[in-house]
Short mmCIF file of C-alpha atoms in Angstrom, two decimals:
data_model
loop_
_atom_site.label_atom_id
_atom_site.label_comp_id
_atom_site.label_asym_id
_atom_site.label_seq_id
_atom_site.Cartn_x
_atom_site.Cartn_y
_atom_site.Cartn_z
CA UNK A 195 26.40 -16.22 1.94
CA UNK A 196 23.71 -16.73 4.61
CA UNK A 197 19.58 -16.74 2.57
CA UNK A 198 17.46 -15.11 5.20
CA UNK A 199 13.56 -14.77 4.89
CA UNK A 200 10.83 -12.42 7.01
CA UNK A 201 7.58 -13.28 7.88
CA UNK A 202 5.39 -11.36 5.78
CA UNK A 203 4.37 -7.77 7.49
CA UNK A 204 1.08 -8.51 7.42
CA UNK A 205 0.68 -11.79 9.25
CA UNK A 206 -0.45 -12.19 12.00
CA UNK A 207 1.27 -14.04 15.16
CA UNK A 208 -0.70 -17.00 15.03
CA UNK A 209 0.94 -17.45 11.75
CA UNK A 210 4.91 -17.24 13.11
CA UNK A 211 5.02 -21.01 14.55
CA UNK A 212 4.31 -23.11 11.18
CA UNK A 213 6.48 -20.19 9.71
CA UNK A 214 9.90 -20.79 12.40
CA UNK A 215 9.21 -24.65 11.75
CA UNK A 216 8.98 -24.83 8.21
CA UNK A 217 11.64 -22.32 7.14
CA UNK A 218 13.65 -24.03 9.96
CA UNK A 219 13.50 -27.17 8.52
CA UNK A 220 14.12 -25.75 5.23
CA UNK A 221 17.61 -24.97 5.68
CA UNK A 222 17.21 -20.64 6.09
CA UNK A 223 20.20 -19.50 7.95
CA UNK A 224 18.14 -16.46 9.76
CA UNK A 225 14.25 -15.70 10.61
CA UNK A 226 13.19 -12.24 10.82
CA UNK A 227 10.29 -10.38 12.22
CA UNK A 228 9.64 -7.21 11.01
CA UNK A 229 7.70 -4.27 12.66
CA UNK A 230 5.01 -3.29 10.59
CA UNK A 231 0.79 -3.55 11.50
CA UNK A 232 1.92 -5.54 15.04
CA UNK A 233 4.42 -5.60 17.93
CA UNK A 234 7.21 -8.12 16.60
CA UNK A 235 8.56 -8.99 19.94
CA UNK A 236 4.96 -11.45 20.43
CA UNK A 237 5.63 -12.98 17.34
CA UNK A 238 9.05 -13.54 17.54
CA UNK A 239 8.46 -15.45 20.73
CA UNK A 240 6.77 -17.71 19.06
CA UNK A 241 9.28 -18.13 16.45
CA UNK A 242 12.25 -18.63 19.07
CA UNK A 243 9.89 -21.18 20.88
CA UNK A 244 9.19 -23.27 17.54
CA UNK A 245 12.97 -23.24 16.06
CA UNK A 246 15.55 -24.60 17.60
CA UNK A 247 19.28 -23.40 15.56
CA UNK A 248 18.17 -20.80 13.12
CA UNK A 249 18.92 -17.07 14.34
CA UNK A 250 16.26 -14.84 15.07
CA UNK A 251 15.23 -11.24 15.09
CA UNK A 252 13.88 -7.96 14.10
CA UNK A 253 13.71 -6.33 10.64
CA UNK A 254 13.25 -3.93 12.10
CA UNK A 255 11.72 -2.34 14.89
CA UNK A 256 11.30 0.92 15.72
CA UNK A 257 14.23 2.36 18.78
CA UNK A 258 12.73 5.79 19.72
CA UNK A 259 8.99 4.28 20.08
CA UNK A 260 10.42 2.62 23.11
CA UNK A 261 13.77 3.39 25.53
CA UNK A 262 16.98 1.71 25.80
CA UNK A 263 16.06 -0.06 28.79
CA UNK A 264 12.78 -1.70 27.71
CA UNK A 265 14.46 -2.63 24.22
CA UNK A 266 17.36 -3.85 26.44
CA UNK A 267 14.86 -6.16 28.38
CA UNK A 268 13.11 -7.37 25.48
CA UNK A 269 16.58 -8.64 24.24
CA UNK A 270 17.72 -10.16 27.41
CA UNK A 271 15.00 -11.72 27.61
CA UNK A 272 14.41 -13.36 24.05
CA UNK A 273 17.99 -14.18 24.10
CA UNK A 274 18.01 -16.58 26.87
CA UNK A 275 14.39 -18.02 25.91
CA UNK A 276 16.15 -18.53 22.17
CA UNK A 277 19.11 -19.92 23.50
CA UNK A 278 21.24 -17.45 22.47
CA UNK A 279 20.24 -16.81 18.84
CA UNK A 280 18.85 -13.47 19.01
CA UNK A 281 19.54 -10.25 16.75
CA UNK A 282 17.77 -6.95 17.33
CA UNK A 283 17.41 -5.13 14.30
CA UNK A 284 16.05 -1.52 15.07
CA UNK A 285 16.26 1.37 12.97
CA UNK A 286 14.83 5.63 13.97
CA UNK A 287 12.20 5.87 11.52
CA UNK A 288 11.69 9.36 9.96
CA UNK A 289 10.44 12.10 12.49
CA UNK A 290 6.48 12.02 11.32
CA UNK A 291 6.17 8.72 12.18
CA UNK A 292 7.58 9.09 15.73
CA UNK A 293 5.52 12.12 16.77
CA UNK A 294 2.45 11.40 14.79
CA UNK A 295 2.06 7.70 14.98
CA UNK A 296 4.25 7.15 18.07
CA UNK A 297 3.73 10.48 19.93
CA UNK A 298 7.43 10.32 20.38
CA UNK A 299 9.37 13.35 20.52
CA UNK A 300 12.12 13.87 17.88
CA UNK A 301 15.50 14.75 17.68
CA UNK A 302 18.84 14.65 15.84
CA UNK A 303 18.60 10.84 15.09
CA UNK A 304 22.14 9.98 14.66
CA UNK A 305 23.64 10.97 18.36
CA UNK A 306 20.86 9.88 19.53
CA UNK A 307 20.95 6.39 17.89
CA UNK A 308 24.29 6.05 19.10
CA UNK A 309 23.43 6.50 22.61
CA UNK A 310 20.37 4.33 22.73
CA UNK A 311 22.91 1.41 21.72
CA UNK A 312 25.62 2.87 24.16
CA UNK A 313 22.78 2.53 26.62
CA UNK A 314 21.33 -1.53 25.88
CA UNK A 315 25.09 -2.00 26.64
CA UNK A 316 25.04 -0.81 29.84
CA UNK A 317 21.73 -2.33 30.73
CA UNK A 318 22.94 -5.36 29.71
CA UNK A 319 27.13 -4.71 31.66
CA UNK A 320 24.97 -4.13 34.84
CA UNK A 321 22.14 -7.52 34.53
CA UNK A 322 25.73 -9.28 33.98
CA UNK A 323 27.75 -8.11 36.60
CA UNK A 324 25.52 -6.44 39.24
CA UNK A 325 27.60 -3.10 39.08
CA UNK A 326 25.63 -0.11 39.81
CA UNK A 327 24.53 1.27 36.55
CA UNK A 328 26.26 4.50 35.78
CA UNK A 329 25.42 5.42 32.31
CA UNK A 330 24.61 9.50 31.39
CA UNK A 331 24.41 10.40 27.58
CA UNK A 332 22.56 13.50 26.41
CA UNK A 333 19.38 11.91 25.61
CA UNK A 334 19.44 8.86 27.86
CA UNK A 335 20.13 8.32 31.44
CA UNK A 336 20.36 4.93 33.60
CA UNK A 337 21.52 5.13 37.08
CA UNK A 338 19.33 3.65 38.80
CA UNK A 339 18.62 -0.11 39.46
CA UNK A 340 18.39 -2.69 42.07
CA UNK A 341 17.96 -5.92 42.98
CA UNK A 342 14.16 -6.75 42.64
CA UNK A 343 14.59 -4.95 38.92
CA UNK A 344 17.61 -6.70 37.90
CA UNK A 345 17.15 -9.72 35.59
CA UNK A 346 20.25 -11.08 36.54
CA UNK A 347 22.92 -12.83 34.42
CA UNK A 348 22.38 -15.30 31.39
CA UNK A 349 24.09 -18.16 30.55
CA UNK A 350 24.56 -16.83 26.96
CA UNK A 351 26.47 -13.60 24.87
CA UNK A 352 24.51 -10.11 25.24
CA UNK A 353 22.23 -9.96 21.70
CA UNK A 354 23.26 -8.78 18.69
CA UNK A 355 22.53 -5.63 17.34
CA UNK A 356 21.84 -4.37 13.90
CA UNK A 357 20.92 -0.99 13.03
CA UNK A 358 18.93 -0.29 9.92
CA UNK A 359 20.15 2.45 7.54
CA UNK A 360 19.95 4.32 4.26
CA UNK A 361 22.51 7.18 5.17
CA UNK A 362 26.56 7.13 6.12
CA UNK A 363 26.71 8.12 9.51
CA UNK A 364 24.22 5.45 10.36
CA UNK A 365 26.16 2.99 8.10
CA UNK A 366 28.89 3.96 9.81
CA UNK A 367 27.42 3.49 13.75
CA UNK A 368 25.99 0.02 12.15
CA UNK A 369 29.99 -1.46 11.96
CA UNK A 370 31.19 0.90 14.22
CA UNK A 371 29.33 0.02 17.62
CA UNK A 372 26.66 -2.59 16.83
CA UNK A 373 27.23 -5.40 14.95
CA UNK A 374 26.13 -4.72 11.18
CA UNK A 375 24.13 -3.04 9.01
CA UNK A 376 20.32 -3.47 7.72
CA UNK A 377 20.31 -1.31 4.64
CA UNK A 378 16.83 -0.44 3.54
CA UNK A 379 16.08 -1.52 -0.12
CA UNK A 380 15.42 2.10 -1.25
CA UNK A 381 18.79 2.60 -2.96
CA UNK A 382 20.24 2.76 -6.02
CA UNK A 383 23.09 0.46 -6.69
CA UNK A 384 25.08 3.52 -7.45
CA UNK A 385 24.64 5.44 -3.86
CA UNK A 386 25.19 2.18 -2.15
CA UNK A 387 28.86 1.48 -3.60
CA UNK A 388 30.08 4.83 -3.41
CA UNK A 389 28.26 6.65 -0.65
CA UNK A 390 27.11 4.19 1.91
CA UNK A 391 30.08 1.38 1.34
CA UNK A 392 32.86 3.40 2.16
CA UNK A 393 31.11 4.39 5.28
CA UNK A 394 30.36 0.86 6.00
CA UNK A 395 34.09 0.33 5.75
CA UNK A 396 35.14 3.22 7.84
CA UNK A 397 33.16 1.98 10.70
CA UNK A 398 35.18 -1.48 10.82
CA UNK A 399 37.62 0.06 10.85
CA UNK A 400 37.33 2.18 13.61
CA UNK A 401 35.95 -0.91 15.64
CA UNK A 402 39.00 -2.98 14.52
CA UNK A 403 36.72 -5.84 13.23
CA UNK A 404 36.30 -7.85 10.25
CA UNK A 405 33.20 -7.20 7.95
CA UNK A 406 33.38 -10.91 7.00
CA UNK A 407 32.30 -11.67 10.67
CA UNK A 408 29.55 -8.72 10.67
CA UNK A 409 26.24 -8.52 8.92
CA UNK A 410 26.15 -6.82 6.01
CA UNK A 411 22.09 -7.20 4.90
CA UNK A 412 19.74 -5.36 2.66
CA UNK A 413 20.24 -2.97 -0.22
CA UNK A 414 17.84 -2.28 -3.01
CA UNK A 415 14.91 -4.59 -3.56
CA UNK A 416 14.74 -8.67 -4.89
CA UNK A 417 11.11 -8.90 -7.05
CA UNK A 418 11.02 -12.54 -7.73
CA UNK A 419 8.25 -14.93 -8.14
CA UNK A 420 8.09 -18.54 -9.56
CA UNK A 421 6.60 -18.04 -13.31
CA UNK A 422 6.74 -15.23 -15.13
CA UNK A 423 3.19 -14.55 -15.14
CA UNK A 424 3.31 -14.06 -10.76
CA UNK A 425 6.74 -11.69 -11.59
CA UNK A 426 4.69 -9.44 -13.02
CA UNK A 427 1.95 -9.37 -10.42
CA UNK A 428 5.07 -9.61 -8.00
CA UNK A 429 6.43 -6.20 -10.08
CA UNK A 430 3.36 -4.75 -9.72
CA UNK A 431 2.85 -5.04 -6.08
CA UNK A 432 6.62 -3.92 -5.67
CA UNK A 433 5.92 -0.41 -7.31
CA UNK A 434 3.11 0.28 -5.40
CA UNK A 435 5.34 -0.64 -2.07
CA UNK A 436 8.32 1.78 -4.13
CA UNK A 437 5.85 4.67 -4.64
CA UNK A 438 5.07 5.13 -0.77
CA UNK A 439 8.64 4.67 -0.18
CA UNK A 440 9.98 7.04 -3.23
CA UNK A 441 7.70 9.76 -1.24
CA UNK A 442 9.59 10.28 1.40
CA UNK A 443 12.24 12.33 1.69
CA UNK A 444 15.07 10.63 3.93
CA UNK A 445 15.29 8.35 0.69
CA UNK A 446 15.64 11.49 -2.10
CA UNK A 447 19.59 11.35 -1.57
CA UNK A 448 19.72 7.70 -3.73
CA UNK A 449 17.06 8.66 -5.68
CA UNK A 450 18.77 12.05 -6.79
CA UNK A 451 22.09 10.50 -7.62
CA UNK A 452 19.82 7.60 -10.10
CA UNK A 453 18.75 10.64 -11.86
CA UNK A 454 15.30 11.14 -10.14
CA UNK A 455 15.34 14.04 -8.94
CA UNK A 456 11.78 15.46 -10.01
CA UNK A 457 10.11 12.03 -9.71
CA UNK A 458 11.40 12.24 -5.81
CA UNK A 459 9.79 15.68 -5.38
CA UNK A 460 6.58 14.67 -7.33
CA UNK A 461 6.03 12.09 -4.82
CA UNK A 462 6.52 13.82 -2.44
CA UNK A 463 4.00 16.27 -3.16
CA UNK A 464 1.18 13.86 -4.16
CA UNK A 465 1.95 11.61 -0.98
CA UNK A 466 0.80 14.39 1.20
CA UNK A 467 -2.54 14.88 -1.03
CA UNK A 468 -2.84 10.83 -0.33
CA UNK A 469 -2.92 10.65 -4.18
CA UNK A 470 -1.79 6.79 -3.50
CA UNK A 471 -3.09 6.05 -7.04
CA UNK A 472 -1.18 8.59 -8.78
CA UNK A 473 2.03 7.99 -7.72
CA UNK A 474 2.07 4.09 -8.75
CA UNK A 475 1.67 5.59 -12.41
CA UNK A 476 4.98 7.33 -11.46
CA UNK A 477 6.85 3.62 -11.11
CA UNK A 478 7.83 2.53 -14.42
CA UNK A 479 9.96 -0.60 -14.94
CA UNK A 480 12.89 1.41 -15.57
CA UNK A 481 12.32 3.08 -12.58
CA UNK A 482 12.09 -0.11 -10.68
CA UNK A 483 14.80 -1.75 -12.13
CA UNK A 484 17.43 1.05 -10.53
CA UNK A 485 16.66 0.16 -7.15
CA UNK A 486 15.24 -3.71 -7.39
CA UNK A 487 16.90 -6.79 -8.72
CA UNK A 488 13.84 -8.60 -10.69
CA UNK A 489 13.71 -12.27 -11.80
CA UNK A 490 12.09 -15.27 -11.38
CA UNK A 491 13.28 -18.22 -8.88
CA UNK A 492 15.49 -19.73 -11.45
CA UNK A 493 16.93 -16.21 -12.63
CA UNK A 494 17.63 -14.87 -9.51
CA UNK A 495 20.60 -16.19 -7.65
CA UNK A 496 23.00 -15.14 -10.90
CA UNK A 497 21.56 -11.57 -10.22
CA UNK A 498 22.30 -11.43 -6.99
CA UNK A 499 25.57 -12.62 -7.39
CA UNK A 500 25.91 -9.34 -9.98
CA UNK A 501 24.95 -7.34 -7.01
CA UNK A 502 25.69 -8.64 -3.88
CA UNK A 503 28.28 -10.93 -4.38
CA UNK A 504 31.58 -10.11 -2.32
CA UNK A 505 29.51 -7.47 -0.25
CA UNK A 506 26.83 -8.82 1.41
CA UNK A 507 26.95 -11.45 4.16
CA UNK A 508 23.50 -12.48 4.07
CA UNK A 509 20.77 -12.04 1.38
CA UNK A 510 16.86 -12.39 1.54
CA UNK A 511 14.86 -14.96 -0.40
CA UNK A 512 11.48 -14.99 0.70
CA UNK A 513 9.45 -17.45 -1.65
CA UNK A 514 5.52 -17.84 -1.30
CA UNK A 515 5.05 -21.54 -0.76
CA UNK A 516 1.55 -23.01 -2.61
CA UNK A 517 1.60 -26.66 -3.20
CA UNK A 518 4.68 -29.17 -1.86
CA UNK A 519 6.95 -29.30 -4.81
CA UNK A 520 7.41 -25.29 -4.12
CA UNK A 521 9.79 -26.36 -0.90
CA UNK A 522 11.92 -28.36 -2.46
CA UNK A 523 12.54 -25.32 -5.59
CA UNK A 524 12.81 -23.00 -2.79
CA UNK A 525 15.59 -25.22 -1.19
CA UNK A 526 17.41 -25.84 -4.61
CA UNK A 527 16.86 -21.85 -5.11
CA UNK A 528 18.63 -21.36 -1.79
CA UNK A 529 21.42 -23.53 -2.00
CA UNK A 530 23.05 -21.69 -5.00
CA UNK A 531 22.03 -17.91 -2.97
CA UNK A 532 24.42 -20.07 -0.44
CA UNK A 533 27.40 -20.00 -2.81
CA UNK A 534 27.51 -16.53 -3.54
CA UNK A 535 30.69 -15.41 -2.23
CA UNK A 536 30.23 -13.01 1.26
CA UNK A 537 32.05 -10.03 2.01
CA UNK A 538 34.97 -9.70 0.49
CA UNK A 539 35.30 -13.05 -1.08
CA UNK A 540 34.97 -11.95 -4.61
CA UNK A 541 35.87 -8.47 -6.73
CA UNK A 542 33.77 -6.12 -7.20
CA UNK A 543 33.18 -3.19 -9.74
CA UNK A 544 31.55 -0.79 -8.05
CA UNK A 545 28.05 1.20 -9.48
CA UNK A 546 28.97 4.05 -11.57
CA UNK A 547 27.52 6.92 -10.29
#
């Protein structure tokens, strides 16, 4: 199993060099940047310029807030700066955010999705080979380039690309035409095994490849902290981040099937009254405990084994570091996350709906 850790959402780039060289040196298989309060292509500059093996990329950023061909160009260019090590991990967001933060216009996500990645290939066939672009979707277009546009060739693979997702046909795009999946950790154990995992399957399949050789990330959420008195700060801070996302609706399917069904539309509700404070009442522990895997350091790599074991290819640890024994914990921590058993290494039973 790869351990993979993010820099925290709300740092701030200055922050991603000690980050890259420290969790480098630490022994994390991949570094990711997510998109939250900034732009994570600046930051994860920095990152690829103070690393040298780990991979790097996005967890996530957002596709329709920019177009295939500037994602595209970010990628080409972070991939040959990182020497090759790059993933793009982009997801749609939900359609408020991308006409009311982004001032993006929305449509049916999933066709659309599937072009925009149809469309970084292209970008990316044409920089390569200097064929005249010739790529027409329904939403996206690219036939035009030339040569004082063209980045040219790189001496490396194109990126990768990872596509963030909490619903089947997206699961299904993730293994089907990218390269893996980034579930988001709003799910129930239940609706992952026997909603999203078959579609996870059927997408291999159709691109005749091997999950083992794919990534396979995310799913529900890992609350850990060092002592037992930080988990339950750590458990509090994770309901509060569960409330906002219980409120939206894209994420009612997993919720419905854990038996939530009224909690899901009470959220709802009181999230568009910005009644932030009432809804963290809503977040009990056994509410948390259907979508989150809770433990302390020492606790938690048996529990993920439980529920990611013979799934997954790669997990996330993230681990606050505060004085210098924490690193070496961290590392012993990691190492057994690192013998979990990947994708279909191991049986499994799945959830019961």
């Amino acid at each position: 199993m790869r351990v993979t850790c993010g820099l925290h959402p709300h740092r701030k780039m200055g922050e991603a060099p000690d980050f890259a060289r420290k969790r480098e040196a630490m022994g994390y298989d991949a570094l990711w940047v997510p998109e939250a309060q900034h732009n994570p292509f600046t930051a994860l500059t920095l990152v690829a310029e103070h690393s040298e093996d780990v991979r790097i990329g996005t967890n996530v950023t957002v596709a329709f807030a920019r177009s295939p061909y500037v994602m595209a160009n970010h990628g080409w260019d972070l991939q040959e700066y990182s020497g090759g090590r790059l993933v793009i991990g982009m997801g749609t967001q939900i359609k408020g955010h991308n006409e009311r933060r982004f001032s993006v216009p929305w449509g049916p996500p999933h066709p659309r999705l599937r072009e925009y990645v149809e469309m970084m290939k292209a970008c990316w066939h044409t920089w390569r080979t200097g064929e005249k672009p010739n790529y027409e979707g329904e939403y996206y277009r690219y036939t035009l380039d030339a040569w004082n546009w063209n980045p040219g060739p790189i001496d490396y693979p194109d990126p990768l690309i990872a596509l963030a997702a909490v619903r089947p046909l997206n699961t299904r795009l993730a293994t089907e035409l990218a390269d893996g999946v980034l579930w988001h950790g709003m799910m129930s154990w239940a609706y992952r095994d026997n909603v999203l995992v078959p579609a996870l399957e059927e997408g291999a399949r159709r691109s005749g490849r091997d999950l083992k050789d794919m990534i396979v990330s995310g799913g529900g959420f890992v609350v850990t902290a060092k002592t037992e008195d930080k988990l339950v700060e750590a458990m509090a801070e994770q309901k509060r981040w569960m409330s906002f996302y219980a409120s939206t609706r894209s994420y009612h399917p997993a919720m419905i099937m854990a038996g939530l069904e009224d909690e899901a539309m009470l959220l709802h509700r009181l999230s568009i009254e910005q009644k932030w404070a009432e809804m963290v009442k809503i977040i009990d522990d056994d509410f948390l405990e259907k979508f989150a895997i809770i433990g302390t350091w020492d606790e938690i790599p048996a529990k993920m084994r439980d529920v990611y074991g013979g799934l997954n290819t790669e997990i996330s640890f993230s681990a606050d570091i505060e004085d210098p024994d924490d690193e070496d914990h961290i590392i012993e921590v990691m190492n057994e996350i690192k013998a979990i058993p990947s994708y279909g290494e191991m049986e499994r039973t799945p959830a019961a709906a």
